[in-house]
CSV table of C-alpha atoms in Angstrom, one decimal:
chain,number,residue,atom,x,y,z
R,12,UNK,CA,-0.5,-0.6,0.1
R,13,UNK,CA,1.2,4.0,-0.6
R,14,UNK,CA,1.6,6.2,1.2
R,15,UNK,CA,1.0,9.8,0.5
R,16,UNK,CA,2.9,12.5,1.2
R,17,UNK,CA,3.3,16.0,1.6
R,18,UNK,CA,6.2,17.4,-0.6
R,19,UNK,CA,5.2,20.6,1.2
R,20,UNK,CA,5.4,19.1,5.3
R,21,UNK,CA,8.3,19.5,6.9
R,22,UNK,CA,8.9,16.8,9.9
R,23,UNK,CA,8.9,18.3,13.7
R,24,UNK,CA,11.6,18.5,15.7
R,25,UNK,CA,11.9,16.4,18.0
R,26,UNK,CA,11.2,19.1,20.8
R,27,UNK,CA,8.8,20.1,18.9
R,28,UNK,CA,10.4,22.9,16.5
R,29,UNK,CA,10.5,22.8,12.9
R,30,UNK,CA,13.9,22.7,11.7
R,31,UNK,CA,14.0,26.9,10.1
R,32,UNK,CA,15.8,28.7,12.2
R,33,UNK,CA,13.2,31.9,14.1
R,34,UNK,CA,13.6,35.2,11.8
R,35,UNK,CA,16.5,37.2,13.3
R,36,UNK,CA,18.7,34.4,14.2
R,37,UNK,CA,21.3,32.7,13.0
R,38,UNK,CA,21.6,29.1,13.2
R,39,UNK,CA,24.8,27.3,15.7
R,40,UNK,CA,24.7,30.7,17.9
R,41,UNK,CA,23.2,31.1,21.0
R,42,UNK,CA,22.7,35.2,20.7
R,43,UNK,CA,24.8,37.9,19.1
R,44,UNK,CA,28.3,38.9,20.8
R,45,UNK,CA,29.6,42.5,19.8
R,46,UNK,CA,33.3,42.2,19.8
R,47,UNK,CA,34.8,45.7,20.3
R,48,UNK,CA,36.9,47.2,17.3
R,49,UNK,CA,40.3,47.0,17.7
R,50,UNK,CA,41.2,49.7,15.4
R,51,UNK,CA,38.7,52.4,17.5
R,52,UNK,CA,40.7,50.7,20.5
R,53,UNK,CA,43.9,51.9,18.5
R,54,UNK,CA,42.5,55.2,17.4
R,55,UNK,CA,42.4,56.7,21.4
R,56,UNK,CA,45.8,55.5,22.0
R,57,UNK,CA,47.5,58.6,21.0
R,58,UNK,CA,44.9,60.2,22.0
R,59,UNK,CA,45.5,59.5,25.9
R,60,UNK,CA,49.7,60.6,24.9
R,61,UNK,CA,49.0,63.6,23.2
R,62,UNK,CA,46.9,65.1,26.0
R,63,UNK,CA,49.8,64.2,29.2
R,64,UNK,CA,51.7,65.5,27.1
R,65,UNK,CA,49.7,68.7,26.9
R,66,UNK,CA,49.3,68.5,31.1
R,67,UNK,CA,53.7,67.7,31.1
R,68,UNK,CA,54.4,70.9,29.5
R,69,UNK,CA,51.3,73.0,31.1
R,70,UNK,CA,52.9,72.0,34.6
R,71,UNK,CA,55.9,73.2,33.9
R,72,UNK,CA,55.8,76.6,32.8
R,73,UNK,CA,53.7,76.6,35.8
R,74,UNK,CA,56.8,75.4,37.9
R,75,UNK,CA,58.4,77.9,35.7
R,76,UNK,CA,56.0,80.8,36.2
R,77,UNK,CA,56.1,80.3,39.8
R,78,UNK,CA,59.4,80.7,40.4
R,79,UNK,CA,60.3,83.5,38.4
R,80,UNK,CA,56.8,84.9,40.8
R,81,UNK,CA,59.0,84.0,43.7
R,82,UNK,CA,62.0,85.3,42.3
R,83,UNK,CA,59.8,88.5,41.4
R,84,UNK,CA,59.0,88.8,45.4
R,85,UNK,CA,62.1,88.6,47.2
R,86,UNK,CA,63.9,91.2,44.3
R,87,UNK,CA,61.4,93.3,45.8
R,88,UNK,CA,61.5,93.2,49.1
R,89,UNK,CA,66.0,93.5,49.8
R,90,UNK,CA,64.7,96.8,47.1
R,91,UNK,CA,62.6,98.3,49.3
R,92,UNK,CA,64.1,96.9,52.9
R,93,UNK,CA,67.4,98.8,50.8
R,94,UNK,CA,65.3,101.4,49.6
R,95,UNK,CA,63.6,102.4,53.4
R,96,UNK,CA,67.6,101.9,54.8
R,97,UNK,CA,69.0,103.6,52.6
R,98,UNK,CA,66.9,106.3,51.7
R,99,UNK,CA,69.1,108.5,53.9
R,100,UNK,CA,72.3,108.5,53.1
R,101,UNK,CA,73.4,111.8,51.6
R,102,UNK,CA,71.8,113.6,55.1
R,103,UNK,CA,73.5,110.8,57.0
R,104,UNK,CA,77.2,111.8,55.4
R,105,UNK,CA,75.9,115.1,56.1
R,106,UNK,CA,75.7,114.5,59.6
R,107,UNK,CA,79.1,112.6,60.0
R,108,UNK,CA,80.1,116.3,58.8
R,109,UNK,CA,79.6,117.8,62.4
R,110,UNK,CA,80.6,114.4,64.2
R,111,UNK,CA,83.8,114.8,62.8
R,112,UNK,CA,83.5,118.8,63.5
R,113,UNK,CA,83.4,118.4,66.4
R,114,UNK,CA,86.5,116.0,67.0
R,115,UNK,CA,88.2,118.8,65.9
R,116,UNK,CA,86.8,121.1,67.9
R,117,UNK,CA,88.1,118.7,70.8
R,118,UNK,CA,91.6,118.7,69.0
R,119,UNK,CA,91.8,122.3,69.2
R,120,UNK,CA,91.5,123.1,72.5
R,121,UNK,CA,93.9,122.2,74.5
R,122,UNK,CA,95.1,119.4,76.4
R,123,UNK,CA,93.9,119.2,79.5
R,124,UNK,CA,96.3,120.5,82.6
R,125,UNK,CA,95.6,120.7,86.2
R,126,UNK,CA,95.0,124.3,87.2
R,127,UNK,CA,93.8,125.5,84.3
R,128,UNK,CA,91.1,128.0,83.9
R,129,UNK,CA,88.0,126.8,84.5
R,130,UNK,CA,85.9,127.9,81.2
R,131,UNK,CA,88.2,125.6,78.9
R,132,UNK,CA,87.4,122.8,81.4
R,133,UNK,CA,83.8,123.7,81.3
R,134,UNK,CA,83.9,123.6,77.1
R,135,UNK,CA,86.2,120.8,77.2
R,136,UNK,CA,83.1,118.8,79.2
R,137,UNK,CA,80.5,120.1,76.6
R,138,UNK,CA,82.2,119.6,73.9
R,139,UNK,CA,82.3,116.7,75.2
R,140,UNK,CA,79.3,115.5,76.1
R,141,UNK,CA,77.8,116.5,73.1
R,142,UNK,CA,80.3,114.5,71.1
R,143,UNK,CA,79.1,111.5,72.9
R,144,UNK,CA,75.6,111.8,72.9
R,145,UNK,CA,75.9,113.2,69.4
R,146,UNK,CA,77.9,109.5,68.3
R,147,UNK,CA,75.1,107.4,70.2
R,148,UNK,CA,72.1,108.7,68.0
R,149,UNK,CA,73.8,107.8,64.8
R,150,UNK,CA,75.0,104.3,66.5
R,151,UNK,CA,71.2,103.8,66.9
R,152,UNK,CA,70.7,104.7,63.7
R,153,UNK,CA,72.6,102.4,61.3
R,154,UNK,CA,75.7,104.9,61.6
R,155,UNK,CA,78.6,104.3,63.2
R,156,UNK,CA,82.3,104.6,62.6
R,157,UNK,CA,85.8,102.7,63.3
R,158,UNK,CA,89.2,104.0,64.2
R,159,UNK,CA,91.7,102.1,61.1
R,160,UNK,CA,95.1,103.1,63.1
R,161,UNK,CA,97.1,99.8,63.1
R,162,UNK,CA,95.3,97.8,61.1
R,163,UNK,CA,95.6,97.6,56.8
R,164,UNK,CA,95.4,99.5,54.4
R,165,UNK,CA,91.9,98.9,52.8
R,166,UNK,CA,91.6,100.7,50.0
R,167,UNK,CA,87.7,100.1,50.4
R,168,UNK,CA,87.7,101.5,53.4
R,169,UNK,CA,90.6,104.1,53.4
R,170,UNK,CA,91.4,106.6,51.6
R,171,UNK,CA,95.5,107.1,51.8
R,172,UNK,CA,96.1,110.9,51.7
R,173,UNK,CA,100.0,110.5,52.5
R,174,UNK,CA,102.6,108.0,53.0
R,175,UNK,CA,105.5,107.9,55.3
R,176,UNK,CA,108.5,105.5,56.6
R,177,UNK,CA,107.9,103.7,60.3
R,178,UNK,CA,109.5,101.9,62.7
R,179,UNK,CA,106.6,100.7,64.4
R,180,UNK,CA,104.3,100.1,61.5
R,181,UNK,CA,105.0,96.8,59.2
R,182,UNK,CA,104.5,98.2,55.3
R,183,UNK,CA,100.9,98.8,54.4
R,184,UNK,CA,100.1,99.5,58.0
R,185,UNK,CA,97.4,102.6,58.9
R,186,UNK,CA,99.8,105.0,61.1
R,187,UNK,CA,96.8,107.5,61.8
R,188,UNK,CA,93.2,108.2,60.5
R,189,UNK,CA,92.6,111.9,59.9
R,190,UNK,CA,88.6,110.6,60.3
R,191,UNK,CA,87.2,106.8,60.7
R,192,UNK,CA,85.8,105.0,58.2
R,193,UNK,CA,81.6,105.5,58.6
R,194,UNK,CA,79.0,102.8,57.7
R,195,UNK,CA,75.7,102.8,57.3
R,196,UNK,CA,74.2,99.5,58.0
R,197,UNK,CA,77.2,98.3,57.1
R,198,UNK,CA,77.3,99.9,54.3
R,199,UNK,CA,80.5,102.6,53.3
R,200,UNK,CA,79.3,106.1,53.8
R,201,UNK,CA,82.7,107.4,53.9
R,202,UNK,CA,86.4,106.8,53.6
R,203,UNK,CA,88.1,107.1,56.7
R,204,UNK,CA,91.0,109.6,55.9
R,205,UNK,CA,94.6,107.6,56.8
R,206,UNK,CA,98.4,107.6,57.2
R,207,UNK,CA,99.6,104.9,55.8
R,208,UNK,CA,103.3,103.4,56.5
R,209,UNK,CA,105.8,102.7,53.5
R,210,UNK,CA,107.6,100.4,55.9
R,211,UNK,CA,111.0,101.3,57.5
R,212,UNK,CA,113.5,104.3,57.0
R,213,UNK,CA,116.3,102.8,54.4
R,214,UNK,CA,119.2,102.8,56.4
R,215,UNK,CA,120.5,106.1,54.9
R,216,UNK,CA,118.2,107.8,55.5
R,217,UNK,CA,118.6,107.6,59.6
R,218,UNK,CA,121.1,109.9,61.4
R,219,UNK,CA,124.4,109.0,62.9
R,220,UNK,CA,124.6,108.0,65.9
């Protein structure tokens, strides 16, 4: 006996599902998997390097700017301090002239002797008291005097007014200071006027004994 076969009939699978795949599905794949595109990752990497380089450049520029600003602040502070300390330099130089005149006034008086005229004694005491007070005021304002007698000649602080032989002083030593060396806060205000030793007197110039 023959069986009619319907050419349009499709046998069901054992699971009850037809052999045809459902629309939108691919045979052999349970689900679609999205794989990252390697080209995109490679394209992003150079961009990150570019941004990191730009960030480092900005950081270096900022550090240099900070260093320059610190130097500027330090320099400005020093200049302001110098201006404050030395703004009166010209006035101070004139003031020390008055101090030197007091010293000359004392030097013009005769040496103190027993039984001298009372007027001269009072005059000497008055000038000495004025000089001490005046020098104290100068000291409090950063002005000081240094007597270089007996010290080596220093061209930075002394001005040689004369040279002479001396058996008591080595060559280049200050024999006498006509005026002291004046400084304002450690900076030279006025050099000392000095007499400098030329060394021992030559034997030919010594008087015969």
